[in-house]
Each structure stands twice: as structure tokens, then as C-alpha cells.
Tab-separated table of C-alpha atoms and ligand atoms in Angstrom:
chain	number	residue	atom	x	y	z
A	260	UNK	CA	-43.422	-19.889	-37.459
A	261	UNK	CA	-43.149	-16.127	-37.895
A	262	UNK	CA	-40.894	-13.827	-35.893
A	263	UNK	CA	-43.395	-12.002	-33.632
A	264	UNK	CA	-41.673	-8.860	-32.234
A	265	UNK	CA	-41.183	-6.971	-35.508
A	266	UNK	CA	-44.570	-8.045	-36.831
A	267	UNK	CA	-46.534	-7.073	-33.716
A	268	UNK	CA	-45.128	-3.547	-33.802
A	269	UNK	CA	-46.073	-2.982	-37.456
A	270	UNK	CA	-43.090	-4.520	-39.225
A	271	UNK	CA	-42.844	-7.285	-41.796
A	272	UNK	CA	-43.786	-10.864	-41.071
A	273	UNK	CA	-40.639	-12.982	-41.312
A	274	UNK	CA	-40.843	-16.774	-41.489
A	275	UNK	CA	-38.279	-18.391	-39.161
A	276	UNK	CA	-37.384	-22.067	-38.842
A	277	UNK	CA	-38.189	-23.857	-35.612
A	278	UNK	CA	-36.291	-26.592	-33.820
A	279	UNK	CA	-32.719	-25.268	-33.589
A	280	UNK	CA	-30.881	-26.732	-30.625
A	281	UNK	CA	-28.935	-24.986	-27.864
A	282	UNK	CA	-25.160	-25.407	-27.903
A	283	UNK	CA	-23.233	-27.778	-25.639
A	284	UNK	CA	-20.986	-25.001	-24.280
A	285	UNK	CA	-22.095	-22.013	-22.177
A	286	UNK	CA	-19.216	-19.775	-21.154
A	287	UNK	CA	-19.389	-16.058	-20.367
A	288	UNK	CA	-15.839	-15.740	-21.722
A	289	UNK	CA	-17.099	-16.712	-25.211
A	290	UNK	CA	-19.550	-13.836	-25.400
A	291	UNK	CA	-17.424	-10.686	-25.629
A	292	UNK	CA	-15.532	-11.777	-28.744
A	293	UNK	CA	-18.814	-12.408	-30.541
A	294	UNK	CA	-20.696	-9.204	-29.902
A	295	UNK	CA	-20.250	-5.690	-31.145
A	296	UNK	CA	-19.431	-2.976	-28.643
A	297	UNK	CA	-21.128	0.410	-29.013
A	298	UNK	CA	-17.668	1.958	-29.569
A	299	UNK	CA	-17.029	-0.048	-32.764
A	300	UNK	CA	-16.330	1.707	-36.079
A	301	UNK	CA	-18.158	0.703	-39.268
A	302	UNK	CA	-15.017	-1.208	-40.337
A	303	UNK	CA	-14.855	-3.117	-37.057
A	304	UNK	CA	-18.583	-3.943	-37.270
A	305	UNK	CA	-18.126	-5.027	-40.890
A	306	UNK	CA	-15.359	-7.433	-39.800
A	307	UNK	CA	-17.591	-8.954	-37.093
A	308	UNK	CA	-20.462	-9.364	-39.509
A	309	UNK	CA	-18.251	-10.749	-42.248
A	310	UNK	CA	-16.809	-13.346	-39.840
A	311	UNK	CA	-20.379	-14.655	-39.541
A	312	UNK	CA	-21.047	-14.490	-43.277
A	313	UNK	CA	-23.085	-11.274	-43.060
A	314	UNK	CA	-22.571	-8.237	-45.320
A	315	UNK	CA	-22.380	-4.472	-44.825
A	316	UNK	CA	-25.978	-4.282	-46.077
A	317	UNK	CA	-26.992	-6.795	-43.396
A	318	UNK	CA	-25.314	-4.528	-40.834
A	319	UNK	CA	-27.354	-1.476	-41.828
A	320	UNK	CA	-30.545	-3.499	-42.198
A	321	UNK	CA	-30.272	-5.305	-38.860
A	322	UNK	CA	-29.246	-2.112	-37.058
A	323	UNK	CA	-32.787	-1.110	-38.055
A	324	UNK	CA	-33.845	-3.353	-35.150
A	325	UNK	CA	-33.299	-0.178	-33.153
A	326	UNK	CA	-36.545	1.138	-34.664
A	327	UNK	CA	-38.093	-0.246	-31.473
A	328	UNK	CA	-37.091	-0.160	-27.822
A	329	UNK	CA	-34.792	1.904	-25.687
A	330	UNK	CA	-31.201	2.120	-24.423
A	331	UNK	CA	-29.890	3.008	-20.984
A	332	UNK	CA	-27.929	6.236	-20.662
A	333	UNK	CA	-24.785	4.288	-19.749
A	334	UNK	CA	-24.768	2.703	-23.226
A	335	UNK	CA	-24.313	6.017	-25.035
A	336	UNK	CA	-22.289	8.020	-22.486
A	337	UNK	CA	-19.419	7.890	-25.001
A	338	UNK	CA	-21.403	10.219	-27.287
A	339	UNK	CA	-20.607	13.074	-24.864
A	340	UNK	CA	-17.520	14.702	-23.366
A	341	UNK	CA	-16.908	17.443	-20.836
A	342	UNK	CA	-15.405	20.575	-22.412
A	343	UNK	CA	-12.908	23.073	-20.939
A	344	UNK	CA	-15.776	24.988	-19.263
A	345	UNK	CA	-17.035	21.855	-17.529
A	346	UNK	CA	-20.063	21.603	-19.821
A	347	UNK	CA	-21.240	18.307	-21.264
A	348	UNK	CA	-21.122	18.544	-25.073
A	349	UNK	CA	-21.535	16.009	-27.906
A	350	UNK	CA	-18.302	14.211	-28.801
A	351	UNK	CA	-19.454	14.169	-32.430
A	352	UNK	CA	-20.308	17.526	-34.013
A	353	UNK	CA	-22.657	15.772	-36.454
A	354	UNK	CA	-25.089	15.097	-33.583
A	355	UNK	CA	-28.162	17.312	-33.849
A	356	UNK	CA	-27.832	20.037	-31.188
A	357	UNK	CA	-31.474	19.836	-30.021
A	358	UNK	CA	-31.210	16.080	-29.778
A	359	UNK	CA	-27.982	16.375	-27.766
A	360	UNK	CA	-29.759	18.686	-25.327
A	361	UNK	CA	-32.653	16.251	-24.964
A	362	UNK	CA	-30.291	13.364	-24.214
A	363	UNK	CA	-28.297	15.366	-21.677
A	364	UNK	CA	-31.511	16.364	-19.890
A	365	UNK	CA	-32.876	12.805	-19.954
A	366	UNK	CA	-29.677	11.310	-18.557
A	367	UNK	CA	-28.412	13.826	-16.020
A	368	UNK	CA	-28.648	12.449	-12.522
A	369	UNK	CA	-28.973	14.775	-9.534
A	370	UNK	CA	-25.244	14.590	-8.777
A	371	UNK	CA	-24.399	15.360	-12.428
A	372	UNK	CA	-23.208	11.857	-13.290
A	373	UNK	CA	-24.857	9.820	-16.022
A	374	UNK	CA	-27.941	8.079	-14.666
A	375	UNK	CA	-27.518	4.298	-14.720
A	376	UNK	CA	-31.248	3.611	-14.670
A	377	UNK	CA	-32.647	6.194	-17.099
A	378	UNK	CA	-33.274	4.996	-20.660
A	379	UNK	CA	-34.035	6.798	-23.920
A	380	UNK	CA	-35.942	5.592	-26.996
A	381	UNK	CA	-33.595	4.300	-29.722
A	382	UNK	CA	-35.875	5.678	-32.460
A	383	UNK	CA	-37.161	8.976	-31.159
A	384	UNK	CA	-40.771	9.617	-32.112
A	385	UNK	CA	-41.800	6.072	-33.010
A	386	UNK	CA	-39.993	3.698	-30.638
A	387	UNK	CA	-43.010	1.435	-30.288
A	388	UNK	CA	-43.494	1.187	-34.084
A	389	UNK	CA	-41.402	-0.919	-36.420
A	390	UNK	CA	-40.972	1.575	-39.265
A	391	UNK	CA	-38.207	3.262	-41.301
A	392	UNK	CA	-38.091	6.452	-39.178
A	393	UNK	CA	-34.889	5.147	-37.515
A	394	UNK	CA	-33.057	5.758	-40.808
A	395	UNK	CA	-34.435	9.294	-41.243
A	396	UNK	CA	-33.359	9.998	-37.659
A	397	UNK	CA	-29.817	8.810	-38.446
A	398	UNK	CA	-29.639	11.226	-41.397
A	399	UNK	CA	-30.888	14.050	-39.144
A	400	UNK	CA	-28.062	13.507	-36.618
A	401	UNK	CA	-30.485	11.796	-34.236
A	402	UNK	CA	-28.890	8.371	-34.037
A	403	UNK	CA	-28.662	7.290	-30.387
A	404	UNK	CA	-25.865	4.728	-30.026
A	405	UNK	CA	-22.460	5.488	-31.479
A	406	UNK	CA	-22.801	2.380	-33.655
A	407	UNK	CA	-26.063	3.815	-35.059
A	408	UNK	CA	-24.622	7.283	-35.674
A	409	UNK	CA	-21.521	6.080	-37.555
A	410	UNK	CA	-23.681	4.377	-40.195
A	411	UNK	CA	-24.113	7.746	-41.931
A	412	UNK	CA	-20.395	8.562	-41.805
A	413	UNK	CA	-19.324	5.771	-44.176
A	414	UNK	CA	-20.255	6.273	-47.851
A	415	UNK	CA	-21.424	2.698	-48.444
A	416	UNK	CA	-23.538	2.336	-45.312
A	417	UNK	CA	-24.901	5.877	-45.738
A	418	UNK	CA	-26.237	4.998	-49.196
A	419	UNK	CA	-28.218	2.107	-47.704
A	420	UNK	CA	-29.464	4.313	-44.845
A	421	UNK	CA	-30.676	6.848	-47.445
A	422	UNK	CA	-32.420	4.155	-49.496
A	423	UNK	CA	-34.229	2.805	-46.423
A	424	UNK	CA	-35.179	6.316	-45.257
A	425	UNK	CA	-36.784	6.899	-48.692
A	426	UNK	CA	-38.567	3.570	-48.922
A	427	UNK	CA	-40.054	1.691	-45.993
A	428	UNK	CA	-40.863	-1.136	-48.424
A	429	UNK	CA	-37.197	-1.652	-49.266
A	430	UNK	CA	-36.288	-1.683	-45.539
A	431	UNK	CA	-38.998	-4.262	-44.816
A	432	UNK	CA	-37.898	-6.472	-47.739
A	433	UNK	CA	-34.257	-6.166	-46.658
A	434	UNK	CA	-35.180	-6.887	-43.051
A	435	UNK	CA	-37.009	-10.096	-43.963
A	436	UNK	CA	-33.969	-11.377	-45.905
A	437	UNK	CA	-31.305	-10.285	-43.373
A	438	UNK	CA	-33.246	-11.513	-40.361
A	439	UNK	CA	-33.720	-14.908	-42.005
A	440	UNK	CA	-29.925	-15.076	-42.544
A	441	UNK	CA	-29.311	-14.031	-38.918
A	442	UNK	CA	-31.554	-16.767	-37.535
A	443	UNK	CA	-29.869	-19.465	-39.633
A	444	UNK	CA	-26.292	-18.770	-38.438
A	445	UNK	CA	-24.535	-21.650	-36.672
A	446	UNK	CA	-27.610	-23.861	-36.437
A	447	UNK	CA	-26.918	-26.995	-34.406
A	448	UNK	CA	-28.602	-30.281	-35.152
A	449	UNK	CA	-28.440	-33.843	-33.835
A	450	UNK	CA	-25.625	-34.592	-31.389
A	451	UNK	CA	-24.160	-31.049	-31.836
A	452	UNK	CA	-26.761	-29.613	-29.474
A	453	UNK	CA	-29.482	-30.182	-26.902
A	454	UNK	CA	-32.653	-28.577	-25.553
A	455	UNK	CA	-31.441	-26.845	-22.380
A	456	UNK	CA	-33.549	-27.115	-19.261
A	457	UNK	CA	-32.093	-23.758	-18.124
A	458	UNK	CA	-31.276	-21.370	-20.991
A	459	UNK	CA	-28.040	-20.076	-19.434
A	460	UNK	CA	-26.382	-23.427	-18.724
A	461	UNK	CA	-25.819	-26.761	-20.407
A	462	UNK	CA	-27.678	-29.801	-19.076
A	463	UNK	CA	-25.197	-31.941	-17.299
B	133	LIG	C1	-24.883	-3.646	-34.622
B	133	LIG	C2	-24.581	-3.857	-33.379
B	133	LIG	C3	-25.498	-3.593	-32.219
B	133	LIG	C4	-25.153	-2.956	-31.073
B	133	LIG	C5	-23.775	-2.386	-30.709
B	133	LIG	C6	-26.338	-2.907	-30.244
B	133	LIG	C7	-26.381	-2.339	-28.997
B	133	LIG	C8	-27.518	-2.165	-28.255
B	133	LIG	C9	-27.570	-1.526	-26.954
B	133	LIG	C10	-26.356	-1.010	-26.176
B	133	LIG	C11	-28.859	-1.479	-26.560
B	133	LIG	C12	-29.412	-0.890	-25.267
B	133	LIG	C13	-29.499	-1.960	-24.198
B	133	LIG	C14	-29.928	-1.385	-22.870
B	133	LIG	O1	-29.518	-0.277	-22.492
B	133	LIG	O2	-30.711	-2.050	-22.154
B	133	LIG	C15	-29.650	-2.095	-27.622
B	133	LIG	C16	-31.020	-2.239	-27.588
B	133	LIG	C17	-31.734	-2.912	-28.541
B	133	LIG	N1	-31.235	-3.576	-29.643
B	133	LIG	FE1	-29.314	-3.517	-30.299
B	133	LIG	N2	-27.372	-3.513	-30.887
B	133	LIG	C18	-26.915	-3.963	-32.093
B	133	LIG	C19	-27.636	-4.673	-33.027
B	133	LIG	C20	-28.960	-5.021	-32.894
B	133	LIG	C21	-29.673	-5.911	-33.803
B	133	LIG	C22	-29.034	-6.613	-34.990
B	133	LIG	C23	-30.958	-5.976	-33.361
B	133	LIG	C24	-32.126	-6.745	-33.892
B	133	LIG	C25	-32.047	-7.577	-34.911
B	133	LIG	C26	-31.050	-5.138	-32.180
B	133	LIG	C27	-32.201	-4.914	-31.467
B	133	LIG	C28	-32.279	-4.157	-30.323
B	133	LIG	C29	-33.535	-3.838	-29.638
B	133	LIG	C30	-34.945	-4.264	-30.060
B	133	LIG	C31	-33.188	-3.050	-28.523
B	133	LIG	C32	-34.134	-2.454	-27.466
B	133	LIG	C33	-34.262	-3.391	-26.303
B	133	LIG	C34	-35.240	-2.900	-25.237
B	133	LIG	O3	-35.953	-1.910	-25.420
B	133	LIG	O4	-35.291	-3.537	-24.167
B	133	LIG	N3	-29.822	-4.586	-31.922
B	133	LIG	N4	-28.810	-2.507	-28.626
């Protein structure tokens, strides 16, 4: 079986194993500790990835998933602050000024609060194409989420971003390897799992 989403939008074809079982526990309280918040630093993301056996290179590579799709304005509100004059300005001076203006326009609701329904492409210019433009955008100060933008502020992750921006082939090869690792984390077999009848709850 091949992972379809990346492939159907122009990305690499990645073989994935079939038949993994769902877990026997389904608790909302288990989720938060296992996912990265958009406010995380590179170091905090590296710790989360490392706890799952994934590297800093995997972090940069898999963040490239943001080459497709969009994010709601509420998920990157932290990229902006209100200055002494009451104007909304980027919290991070490395954000491209034109890009900041575009985001502010796209997200401003009528009453001047951040729109909760509006969404913006994660990879401006080619959000429906799985390509390496996401990495060039990061280098140009056009990363959307805070967790995307910080990848160019750490020397190690920046070097990988630069390599992927130069070579789409190296991003695609890295993606295939990292995605395969991602899909093989914590695989449950035999009595450790089940096939759920409803995805969000255990059979019982
Ligand atoms: C590194 C930590 C990550 C964080 C903090 C993060 C966060 C987010 C957030 C906040 C959104 C917007 C959701 C919304 O507003 O509806 C998003 C969208 C998305 N993310 Fe991530 N993400 C991360 C890693 C990944 C990875 C590893 C992949 C793929 C392997 C991925 C693929 C996507 C895709 C495809 C979308 C667009 C979804 C859509 O258009 O409906 N993300 N992510």
C-alpha cells in the first residue's frame, strides 16, 4: 500500500505497511502530552520527537507536510502582537513584512478580533502541490505557524531547510524515509490492539 495524500498532490510515493491495530485505550487526556503545540521551540519539538525515536532531521522533514493544506487564523495568532499604538504587528521581526500584512488582512474579522473561521495556506503559492517550496518560504520569512518559522532560527534545522530548499529530490527522499519511520511507531499487534468499530472509542 502506498500513502496516497502526498503522492496525489505531486509528492513521492511512500510504501506503508497495512494491518496495524487500534489501541485498547482511548482517552482525551492522553493526547496533549503526545502532540506538539504551535508555541514549542525547536528544542522542545526535538525532545518530543526524540521521545518517539525520531531525529531533528525527521522534524524538519515531516514539518514539510505543511507543503499542502491550510491553517486557521487562531492557530497562528501568537505570531502577532498589538503594539503601543494599537496596531497589530509581527511578534517576530524575521517575518517578511509583506507576508505579515497579507496574514493580518486575511485574518481580521469585522470587530478586529482574529477570525476563528478564516484559514490561510500553509505553503503560500503552492498549497495544493506537494513540493519543496515550503522550505524556500521558510527561508524568506514566510513560514506560517510559529513551529514552522523557528526551523530557520536554529543552526542545525536551518541547514536541513536550506538543503531541502535547494533540492526537491533530497526532500522527497528524506520524506519517504521519515514518513515510513512515523508510520511504524508504536505498532500494536495481536492481543495489544483491536480493529475499532468507531475510531474514537474502544470496542467494549
Ligand atoms: C511539528 C509539529 C506540528 C505542528 C505544531 C502542527 C500544527 C498544525 C496546525 C496548527 C495546523 C492547522 C490546523 C487547522 O487550523 O485546521 C496544521 C495543519 C496541517 N498539518 Fe501540521 N503540525 C505539525 C506537524 C505535521 C506533520 C508531521 C504533518 C504530516 C506528516 C503535518 C501535516 C499537516 C497538514 C497536511 C495540514 C493541513 C490540514 C488541512 O488543510 O486540513 N503536520 N498543522
